[in-house]
Amino acid sequence: MSALQPVRGTHDILPDEMRRHRRVVETARDLAERYGYLEMSTPIFEFTEVFRRPLGETSDVVSKEMYSFADRGGEEITLRPEATAAVVRAFLSAGLTHDLPCKFFSHGPMFRYDRPQKGRQRQFHQINVELLGVADPLGDIEMIALGTDILAALGVLGRTQLEINTLGDLDSRHAYRDVLIAYFSDHRDKLSAESVDRLARNPLRILDSKDPGDRKVVAGAPSLSEHLNQASRDFFAAVTEGLDILGIAYRQNPRLVRGLDYYTHSIFEITTEDLGAQATVLGGGRYDGLVELLGGPPTPGVGWAAGIERLAMLMTETPPAPRPIAMVPLGAAAEGKALSIVQALRRAGLAVDLGFSGNLKKRMRRANKVGARAAIILGDDELAGNTATVRDLDSGEQELVSLDALSEHLVRFR
RNA sequence: GUGGCUGUAGCUCAGUUGGUUAGAGCACCGGUUUGUGGUACCGGGGGUCGGGGGUUCAAGUCCCCUCAGCCACCCCA
């Protein structure tokens, strides 16, 4: 049995589910292109360094969730756990640092060795947008606007909430981090074991701990907003102002901190209450230091990723499967003729389903099962007059059509 | 990685204090209609009871291990 089971945390996507995924990707691509973001894609694996450096050695992703291995040539390889670092690497590889701004849309599978749960898989899929070379808050605003537009187009925006926060620029962030470490170190004995661990790895994360004891300590902690320098405050004010102008609803959440080291200034998450513990549907932020971390020139960036599975779960409707026209030949002579007619119709742009065997009844049943809109019945009677019977499977009406006019006649069923 | 719940036909589930050949609905296949589907009626196929081990005269029912899903923690998409 185990060999017939997919690997833990991976899932096959069968046609019904695939159409939902496709709807997500196509909707996102469509809107991204309208915003000027062009589709590209990167390999699903990279040298491990591409992820290790920018995400931070102490991040959860790097410390325990990466699928890493040495390939046959001894190279340290990692299945990508996220898109941003890989896209930035591609941006640098292609030498696009003087061709700014760069606006990319991409989508594809990501891999994280997590414990699976509803809405959390080891291989999952993301849509992703990145904007490189724009230091202005307008970049953050456009990014968020694109995200909410996509959710709206998918019909799920109403069940989500946008939360934003700022980490400030690198100076502010580092200064605050030091203050936090000092504060939490003083209260170390009151922290949960997990938070003591966070103190060493990622002190900011203590701020959104759910542990009641931690919360008391956090309540007295110095706040990030007090440690922002003026430039950082102005930047964030400009972002929220832009969202206000666009009428995008958001909630400022001072305790929102994201796990990856490379974020600066705005960070945001779109969450839902309909997916259990996996509340985040879309997450991202500004990463002005990332390009440098990967060896490029100082280049600002903003981006986000959204989970395709999670968005698909929020969608209330499954896009319908395409409805073909069924070819139903009767008898050996008709079958031969049907083959060439089917091919001609397909070349003319029609979706045609050819039943492979069975009598009229069986083939009609199959036609119904595949959701055919119409059936072409081709028997000896029809062949004799160089015609075919075309039956509208929704109305039940049928008529005799000349084979010469068949393609034209069938266009109505496209 | 930690803790908890669950696992019977393709799907959703029922299976009494362990006790004869493990059931239903839906789906599937066939027939009623050998040139007509979707409705109706009749019939049929299909299950190593997730896997392995143990207790017992007897295990789908009890115990242990294991795998997977789900839930919470963690983390995020």
Coordinates of C-alpha atoms (C1' of nucleotides) in Angstrom, one line a residue:
Chain A
M1 CA 0.0 0.0 0.0
S2 CA 2.7 2.4 1.0
A3 CA 4.2 2.4 -2.5
L4 CA 0.8 3.3 -3.9
Q5 CA 0.5 6.2 -1.5
P6 CA 1.9 9.6 -2.5
V7 CA 4.7 10.7 -0.3
R8 CA 3.5 12.3 2.9
G9 CA 2.4 15.8 2.5
T10 CA 2.1 15.6 -1.3
H11 CA -1.1 15.4 -3.2
D12 CA -2.2 14.5 -6.7
I13 CA -4.3 17.2 -8.3
L14 CA -7.1 15.5 -10.3
P15 CA -9.0 17.4 -13.0
D16 CA -11.8 18.9 -10.8
E17 CA -9.3 20.3 -8.4
M18 CA -6.9 21.2 -11.2
R19 CA -9.5 23.6 -12.7
R20 CA -9.7 25.4 -9.4
H21 CA -5.9 25.8 -9.3
R22 CA -5.9 26.9 -12.9
R23 CA -8.6 29.5 -12.1
V24 CA -6.3 30.9 -9.4
V25 CA -3.2 31.0 -11.6
E26 CA -5.0 32.4 -14.6
T27 CA -6.8 35.1 -12.6
A28 CA -3.5 36.1 -10.9
R29 CA -1.6 36.1 -14.2
D30 CA -4.2 38.2 -15.9
L31 CA -4.3 40.8 -13.2
A32 CA -0.6 40.8 -12.7
E33 CA -0.1 41.5 -16.4
R34 CA -2.6 44.3 -16.2
Y35 CA -0.4 45.8 -13.5
G36 CA 2.7 45.3 -15.7
Y37 CA 4.1 42.2 -14.1
L38 CA 5.4 39.7 -16.6
E39 CA 5.4 36.0 -16.1
M40 CA 8.7 34.2 -15.6
S41 CA 9.8 31.1 -13.8
T42 CA 12.8 29.7 -12.0
P43 CA 14.0 26.1 -11.4
I44 CA 12.4 24.3 -8.5
F45 CA 15.8 23.7 -7.0
E46 CA 18.7 26.0 -6.3
F47 CA 22.1 25.8 -4.6
T48 CA 21.3 25.7 -0.9
E49 CA 23.1 29.0 -0.4
V50 CA 20.4 30.9 -2.4
F51 CA 17.9 30.2 0.4
R52 CA 20.2 29.9 3.4
R53 CA 21.7 33.3 3.3
P54 CA 18.7 35.5 2.7
L55 CA 16.2 33.6 4.8
G56 CA 18.5 33.5 7.8
E57 CA 20.2 30.6 9.4
T58 CA 17.9 30.8 12.4
S59 CA 14.6 31.0 10.5
D60 CA 12.3 28.0 10.8
V61 CA 12.4 27.5 7.1
V62 CA 16.2 27.1 7.0
S63 CA 16.7 25.4 10.3
K64 CA 14.2 22.6 10.0
E65 CA 12.0 22.8 6.9
M66 CA 14.2 22.7 3.8
Y67 CA 14.4 19.7 1.5
S68 CA 18.2 19.7 1.0
F69 CA 20.4 17.1 -0.5
A70 CA 23.8 16.6 -2.2
D71 CA 23.4 15.8 -5.9
R72 CA 25.6 13.3 -7.6
G73 CA 28.2 15.9 -8.3
G74 CA 28.3 16.8 -4.6
E75 CA 26.5 20.1 -5.0
E76 CA 24.4 21.2 -2.0
I77 CA 20.9 21.5 -3.5
T78 CA 17.6 22.6 -2.0
L79 CA 14.1 22.3 -3.3
R80 CA 12.8 25.8 -3.2
P81 CA 10.9 26.6 0.0
E82 CA 9.8 30.0 -1.4
A83 CA 10.0 32.0 -4.5
T84 CA 11.5 35.4 -3.6
A85 CA 15.1 34.4 -3.1
A86 CA 15.1 32.4 -6.3
V87 CA 13.5 35.1 -8.3
V88 CA 16.0 37.6 -7.0
R89 CA 18.8 35.2 -7.9
A90 CA 17.4 34.9 -11.4
F91 CA 17.2 38.7 -11.6
L92 CA 20.9 38.9 -10.7
S93 CA 21.9 36.0 -13.0
A94 CA 20.3 37.7 -15.9
G95 CA 22.1 41.0 -15.2
L96 CA 18.9 43.0 -14.9
T97 CA 20.2 45.3 -12.1
H98 CA 20.4 48.2 -14.5
D99 CA 17.0 47.5 -16.1
L100 CA 14.8 48.7 -13.3
P101 CA 12.1 48.5 -12.2
C102 CA 11.6 44.7 -12.8
K103 CA 8.2 43.4 -12.3
F104 CA 7.7 39.6 -12.2
F105 CA 4.8 37.2 -11.8
S106 CA 5.5 33.5 -11.3
H107 CA 3.8 30.5 -9.9
G108 CA 4.7 26.9 -9.1
P109 CA 5.5 24.3 -6.5
M110 CA 7.3 25.0 -3.3
F111 CA 8.6 22.5 -0.7
R112 CA 8.8 22.6 3.0
Y113 CA 9.3 19.7 5.4
D114 CA 6.5 20.5 7.7
R115 CA 4.0 18.3 9.5
P116 CA 1.1 18.1 7.2
Q117 CA -2.3 19.5 8.2
K118 CA -5.3 20.9 6.4
G119 CA -4.0 23.7 4.2
R120 CA -0.4 22.7 4.9
Q121 CA 1.5 20.3 2.6
R122 CA 5.1 19.5 2.0
Q123 CA 4.7 20.3 -1.7
F124 CA 2.3 23.2 -2.2
H125 CA 1.9 25.8 -4.8
Q126 CA 2.2 29.5 -4.8
I127 CA 1.5 32.5 -7.0
N128 CA 4.2 35.1 -6.5
V129 CA 4.9 38.7 -7.5
E130 CA 8.1 40.7 -7.1
L131 CA 8.8 44.3 -7.8
L132 CA 12.5 45.2 -7.9
G133 CA 14.1 48.6 -8.0
V134 CA 11.3 50.7 -6.5
A135 CA 12.2 52.3 -3.2
D136 CA 9.0 54.4 -3.1
P137 CA 6.0 53.5 -0.9
L138 CA 4.1 53.4 -4.1
G139 CA 5.6 50.0 -4.8
D140 CA 4.2 48.6 -1.5
I141 CA 0.9 50.1 -2.3
E142 CA 0.7 48.7 -5.8
M143 CA 1.8 45.3 -4.5
I144 CA -1.0 45.2 -2.0
A145 CA -3.6 46.5 -4.4
L146 CA -2.7 43.8 -6.9
G147 CA -3.1 41.2 -4.2
T148 CA -6.5 42.4 -3.1
D149 CA -7.6 42.7 -6.7
I150 CA -6.7 39.1 -7.3
L151 CA -8.6 37.9 -4.2
A152 CA -11.6 40.0 -5.3
A153 CA -11.6 38.5 -8.8
L154 CA -11.6 35.1 -7.2
G155 CA -14.5 36.0 -5.1
V156 CA -12.8 35.4 -1.8
L157 CA -11.8 38.9 -0.7
G158 CA -14.9 39.2 1.5
R159 CA -13.7 36.3 3.7
T160 CA -10.2 37.7 4.3
Q161 CA -8.6 40.4 6.2
L162 CA -5.5 42.5 5.4
E163 CA -3.1 43.1 8.2
I164 CA -0.1 45.3 7.9
N165 CA 2.8 46.4 10.0
T166 CA 6.2 47.9 9.6
L167 CA 9.6 46.7 10.7
G168 CA 11.2 50.0 9.7
D169 CA 14.4 50.3 7.8
L170 CA 17.4 48.1 8.6
D171 CA 18.8 50.6 11.1
S172 CA 15.5 50.8 13.0
R173 CA 15.0 47.1 12.9
H174 CA 18.4 46.3 14.2
A175 CA 18.2 48.9 16.9
Y176 CA 14.9 47.6 18.1
R177 CA 16.1 44.1 18.0
D178 CA 18.8 44.9 20.4
V179 CA 16.4 46.7 22.7
L180 CA 14.1 43.7 22.6
I181 CA 16.8 41.2 23.4
A182 CA 17.8 43.3 26.4
Y183 CA 14.3 43.4 27.6
F184 CA 13.4 39.8 27.2
S185 CA 16.7 38.7 28.6
D186 CA 15.8 40.5 31.8
H187 CA 12.5 38.6 31.9
R188 CA 13.9 35.4 30.7
D189 CA 12.6 33.3 33.6
K190 CA 9.0 34.3 32.9
L191 CA 9.2 33.3 29.2
S192 CA 8.0 29.9 27.9
A193 CA 10.6 27.4 26.8
E194 CA 9.8 28.2 23.2
S195 CA 10.2 31.8 23.6
V196 CA 13.6 31.4 25.3
D197 CA 14.5 29.6 22.2
R198 CA 13.1 32.4 20.1
L199 CA 15.1 34.9 22.1
A200 CA 18.2 33.3 20.6
R201 CA 16.9 32.7 17.1
N202 CA 14.3 35.3 16.3
P203 CA 13.4 37.6 19.2
L204 CA 10.8 39.5 17.2
R205 CA 8.7 36.3 17.1
I206 CA 8.1 36.4 20.8
L207 CA 5.9 39.4 20.1
D208 CA 3.2 37.2 18.6
S209 CA 3.5 34.3 21.0
K210 CA 0.2 32.8 22.0
D211 CA 1.5 31.7 25.4
P212 CA -0.4 33.5 28.2
G213 CA 2.8 33.9 30.2
D214 CA 4.6 35.3 27.3
R215 CA 1.8 37.7 26.6
K216 CA 2.2 39.3 30.0
V217 CA 5.9 39.9 29.3
V218 CA 5.2 41.1 25.8
A219 CA 2.6 43.6 27.2
G220 CA 5.4 45.4 28.9
A221 CA 7.9 45.2 26.1
P222 CA 9.2 48.2 24.3
S223 CA 7.1 48.8 21.2
L224 CA 8.6 48.8 17.7
S225 CA 6.8 52.0 16.7
E226 CA 8.7 53.9 19.4
H227 CA 12.0 52.8 17.9
L228 CA 11.3 53.7 14.3
N229 CA 13.4 56.5 12.9
Q230 CA 11.6 59.4 11.2
A231 CA 12.3 58.0 7.7
S232 CA 10.7 54.7 8.6
R233 CA 7.7 56.4 10.1
D234 CA 7.2 58.6 7.1
F235 CA 7.5 55.6 4.8
F236 CA 4.8 53.6 6.6
A237 CA 2.5 56.6 6.8
A238 CA 2.8 57.0 3.0
V239 CA 1.9 53.3 2.6
T240 CA -1.2 53.5 4.7
E241 CA -2.2 56.7 3.1
G242 CA -2.1 55.1 -0.3
L243 CA -4.2 52.2 0.9
D244 CA -6.7 54.7 2.2
I245 CA -6.8 56.5 -1.1
L246 CA -7.5 53.2 -2.8
G247 CA -10.2 52.3 -0.3
I248 CA -8.4 49.1 0.7
A249 CA -9.4 48.0 4.1
Y250 CA -6.6 47.0 6.4
R251 CA -5.9 46.5 10.1
Q252 CA -2.6 47.7 11.6
N253 CA -1.2 44.9 13.7
P254 CA 1.9 46.0 15.6
R255 CA 2.5 42.4 16.6
L256 CA 2.7 41.1 13.0
V257 CA 6.2 39.9 12.5
R258 CA 7.2 37.6 9.7
G259 CA 9.6 34.8 10.0
L260 CA 12.1 35.6 7.3
D261 CA 15.1 37.8 8.0
Y262 CA 15.1 39.8 4.9
Y263 CA 12.0 41.9 5.5
T264 CA 12.1 45.7 6.1
H265 CA 9.5 48.4 6.2
S266 CA 6.0 47.1 5.2
I267 CA 5.0 43.6 5.9
F268 CA 1.6 42.3 5.3
E269 CA -0.6 39.3 5.5
I270 CA -4.0 38.5 4.2
T271 CA -5.7 36.0 6.5
T272 CA -8.9 34.1 6.7
E273 CA -10.8 32.4 9.5
D274 CA -12.2 29.7 7.2
L275 CA -9.1 27.6 7.0
G276 CA -8.4 26.6 10.6
A277 CA -5.0 27.2 11.9
Q278 CA -3.6 27.9 8.5
A279 CA -4.9 31.4 8.4
T280 CA -2.5 33.1 6.0
V281 CA -3.6 33.1 2.4
L282 CA -1.1 35.7 1.2
G283 CA 2.0 37.1 2.8
G284 CA 4.8 39.4 1.9
G285 CA 6.5 42.7 2.4
R286 CA 9.5 44.9 1.5
Y287 CA 13.0 43.5 1.4
D288 CA 15.4 46.3 0.7
G289 CA 18.4 44.3 1.8
L290 CA 17.8 41.1 0.0
V291 CA 19.5 41.8 -3.3
E292 CA 22.7 42.7 -1.6
L293 CA 22.6 39.6 0.6
L294 CA 22.6 37.6 -2.6
G295 CA 25.6 39.5 -3.9
G296 CA 23.9 42.2 -6.0
P297 CA 24.0 46.0 -5.8
P298 CA 21.8 47.7 -3.3
T299 CA 18.4 47.3 -4.8
P300 CA 15.0 47.8 -3.1
G301 CA 12.3 45.2 -3.5
V302 CA 8.7 44.3 -2.5
G303 CA 6.8 41.1 -3.1
W304 CA 4.3 38.6 -1.9
A305 CA 3.3 35.0 -2.3
A306 CA -0.1 33.5 -2.0
G307 CA -1.0 29.8 -1.5
I308 CA -2.8 28.3 -4.5
E309 CA -4.3 25.5 -2.5
R310 CA -5.5 27.8 0.2
L311 CA -7.1 30.2 -2.3
A312 CA -8.6 27.2 -4.1
M313 CA -10.1 26.0 -0.8
L314 CA -11.7 29.4 -0.3
M315 CA -13.3 29.5 -3.7
T316 CA -16.9 28.5 -3.5
E317 CA -17.3 27.3 -7.1
T318 CA -15.4 24.8 -9.2
P319 CA -15.0 26.1 -12.8
P320 CA -17.0 23.7 -15.1
A321 CA -15.2 21.2 -17.3
P322 CA -15.3 22.0 -21.0
R323 CA -18.3 20.5 -22.8
P324 CA -17.3 18.6 -25.9
I325 CA -19.3 17.4 -28.9
A326 CA -19.6 13.6 -28.9
M327 CA -19.1 11.6 -32.1
V328 CA -21.3 8.5 -32.1
P329 CA -20.7 6.2 -35.1
L330 CA -22.7 3.1 -35.8
G331 CA -21.1 0.3 -37.6
A332 CA -17.8 -0.4 -39.2
A333 CA -18.3 1.9 -42.2
A334 CA -19.4 4.8 -40.0
E335 CA -16.4 4.3 -37.6
G336 CA -14.0 4.8 -40.4
K337 CA -15.7 7.9 -41.6
A338 CA -16.1 9.2 -38.1
L339 CA -12.4 9.2 -37.5
S340 CA -11.7 11.6 -40.3
I341 CA -14.7 13.8 -39.5
V342 CA -13.6 14.0 -35.8
Q343 CA -10.1 15.0 -36.9
A344 CA -11.4 17.7 -39.2
L345 CA -13.7 19.1 -36.5
R346 CA -10.9 19.2 -34.0
R347 CA -8.8 21.1 -36.4
A348 CA -11.6 23.5 -36.9
G349 CA -11.4 24.3 -33.2
L350 CA -14.2 22.2 -31.8
A351 CA -13.7 19.9 -28.7
V352 CA -14.8 16.5 -29.9
D353 CA -15.1 13.3 -27.8
L354 CA -14.8 10.1 -29.7
G355 CA -16.3 7.1 -27.8
F356 CA -14.0 4.2 -28.5
S357 CA -16.5 1.4 -28.4
G358 CA -20.0 0.2 -27.7
N359 CA -23.4 0.4 -29.3
L360 CA -25.5 3.5 -29.7
K361 CA -26.9 3.3 -26.2
K362 CA -23.5 3.0 -24.6
R363 CA -22.0 5.7 -26.6
M364 CA -24.9 8.0 -25.9
R365 CA -24.5 7.3 -22.2
R366 CA -20.8 8.1 -22.4
A367 CA -21.7 11.3 -24.3
N368 CA -23.9 12.3 -21.5
K369 CA -21.3 11.4 -18.9
V370 CA -18.6 13.5 -20.4
G371 CA -21.1 16.4 -20.4
A372 CA -21.3 16.6 -24.1
R373 CA -23.4 19.5 -25.4
A374 CA -24.3 17.7 -28.6
A375 CA -23.9 14.3 -30.3
I376 CA -23.2 13.5 -33.9
I377 CA -24.9 10.3 -34.8
L378 CA -23.4 8.7 -37.9
G379 CA -25.1 5.5 -39.1
D380 CA -25.8 3.8 -42.4
D381 CA -28.8 5.9 -43.0
E382 CA -26.9 9.1 -42.6
L383 CA -23.9 7.9 -44.6
A384 CA -26.1 7.0 -47.5
G385 CA -27.1 10.7 -47.8
N386 CA -23.7 12.1 -46.9
T387 CA -25.3 13.5 -43.7
A388 CA -25.1 13.2 -39.9
T389 CA -27.7 13.4 -37.2
V390 CA -26.9 16.2 -34.8
R391 CA -28.7 15.9 -31.5
D392 CA -28.7 18.7 -29.0
L393 CA -28.2 16.8 -25.7
D394 CA -29.7 19.6 -23.5
S395 CA -32.9 20.0 -25.4
G396 CA -33.2 16.6 -27.0
E397 CA -33.9 18.0 -30.4
Q398 CA -32.1 16.6 -33.4
E399 CA -31.8 17.3 -37.1
L400 CA -30.2 15.9 -40.2
V401 CA -27.2 17.9 -41.3
S402 CA -25.1 17.7 -44.5
L403 CA -21.5 16.6 -43.7
D404 CA -20.3 19.6 -45.8
A405 CA -22.1 21.9 -43.4
L406 CA -21.3 20.0 -40.2
S407 CA -18.5 22.1 -38.9
E408 CA -20.4 25.3 -39.5
H409 CA -23.5 23.9 -38.0
L410 CA -21.7 22.7 -34.8
V411 CA -20.2 26.1 -34.0
R412 CA -23.3 26.9 -32.0
F413 CA -22.3 24.1 -29.6
R414 CA -18.8 25.4 -29.0
Chain B
rG1 C1' 9.6 18.0 16.1
rU2 C1' 5.5 17.4 20.4
rG3 C1' 0.5 16.0 21.9
rG4 C1' -4.6 14.3 20.7
rC5 C1' -8.5 12.2 17.4
rU6 C1' -9.6 9.1 13.2
rG7 C1' -8.7 4.9 9.4
rU8 C1' -14.7 -0.6 7.1
rA9 C1' -16.5 -1.1 -1.1
rG10 C1' -14.3 4.2 -5.8
rC11 C1' -17.1 8.1 -2.3
rU12 C1' -20.2 9.0 2.4
rC13 C1' -21.0 5.9 6.3
rA14 C1' -23.6 1.6 9.5
rG15 C1' -21.7 -2.7 11.9
rU16 C1' -25.0 -4.1 18.8
rU17 C1' -21.2 -6.5 25.5
rG18 C1' -15.4 -9.9 20.4
rG19 C1' -19.4 -15.0 18.0
rU20 C1' -22.0 -17.9 11.5
rU21 C1' -21.0 -16.2 4.3
rA22 C1' -19.1 -7.7 6.7
rG23 C1' -24.1 -4.1 5.2
rA24 C1' -26.6 0.6 3.1
rG25 C1' -26.8 5.0 -0.1
rC26 C1' -24.3 7.1 -4.1
rA27 C1' -21.0 5.7 -8.1
rC28 C1' -19.8 1.7 -11.6
rC29 C1' -21.4 -2.5 -15.0
rG30 C1' -25.5 -5.1 -17.4
rG31 C1' -30.8 -5.5 -18.7
rU32 C1' -36.0 -3.5 -19.5
rU33 C1' -35.4 -0.4 -25.1
rU34 C1' -30.3 -5.0 -31.0
rG35 C1' -30.7 3.6 -34.1
rU36 C1' -30.8 7.3 -29.1
rG37 C1' -28.3 9.7 -23.3
rG38 C1' -29.9 12.3 -18.8
rU39 C1' -35.6 9.8 -15.3
rA40 C1' -37.7 5.0 -13.6
rC41 C1' -37.6 -0.3 -12.6
rC42 C1' -34.8 -5.0 -12.3
rG43 C1' -30.1 -7.4 -11.8
rG44 C1' -24.7 -7.6 -11.1
rG45 C1' -19.5 -7.0 -9.9
rG46 C1' -16.6 -5.0 -6.1
rG47 C1' -13.8 -5.1 0.6
rU48 C1' -6.3 -8.8 2.6
rC49 C1' -12.1 -4.2 7.6
rG50 C1' -4.9 1.2 6.4
rG51 C1' -0.4 -2.3 7.2
rG52 C1' 2.2 -5.7 10.8
rG53 C1' 2.3 -8.3 15.3
rG54 C1' -0.2 -10.0 19.8
rU55 C1' -4.4 -11.8 23.3
rU56 C1' -8.5 -15.4 22.4
rC57 C1' -11.8 -21.5 20.9
rA58 C1' -13.1 -17.0 18.0
rA59 C1' -10.8 -10.0 16.4
rG60 C1' -13.7 -5.1 11.9
rU61 C1' -14.6 -5.1 17.3
rC62 C1' -9.4 -5.8 22.7
rC63 C1' -3.6 -4.6 23.2
rC64 C1' 1.2 -3.0 20.9
rC65 C1' 3.9 -1.1 16.8
rU66 C1' 3.7 1.3 12.1
rC67 C1' 1.7 4.3 8.0
rA68 C1' -1.6 8.1 6.5
rG69 C1' -5.3 11.9 7.2
rC70 C1' -7.3 15.4 10.5
rC71 C1' -6.9 18.8 15.0
rA72 C1' -3.8 21.7 18.4
rC73 C1' 1.3 23.5 19.3
rC74 C1' 5.0 25.4 16.0
rC75 C1' 5.4 27.7 11.5
rC76 C1' 3.7 29.8 7.6
rA77 C1' 1.4 29.7 1.9

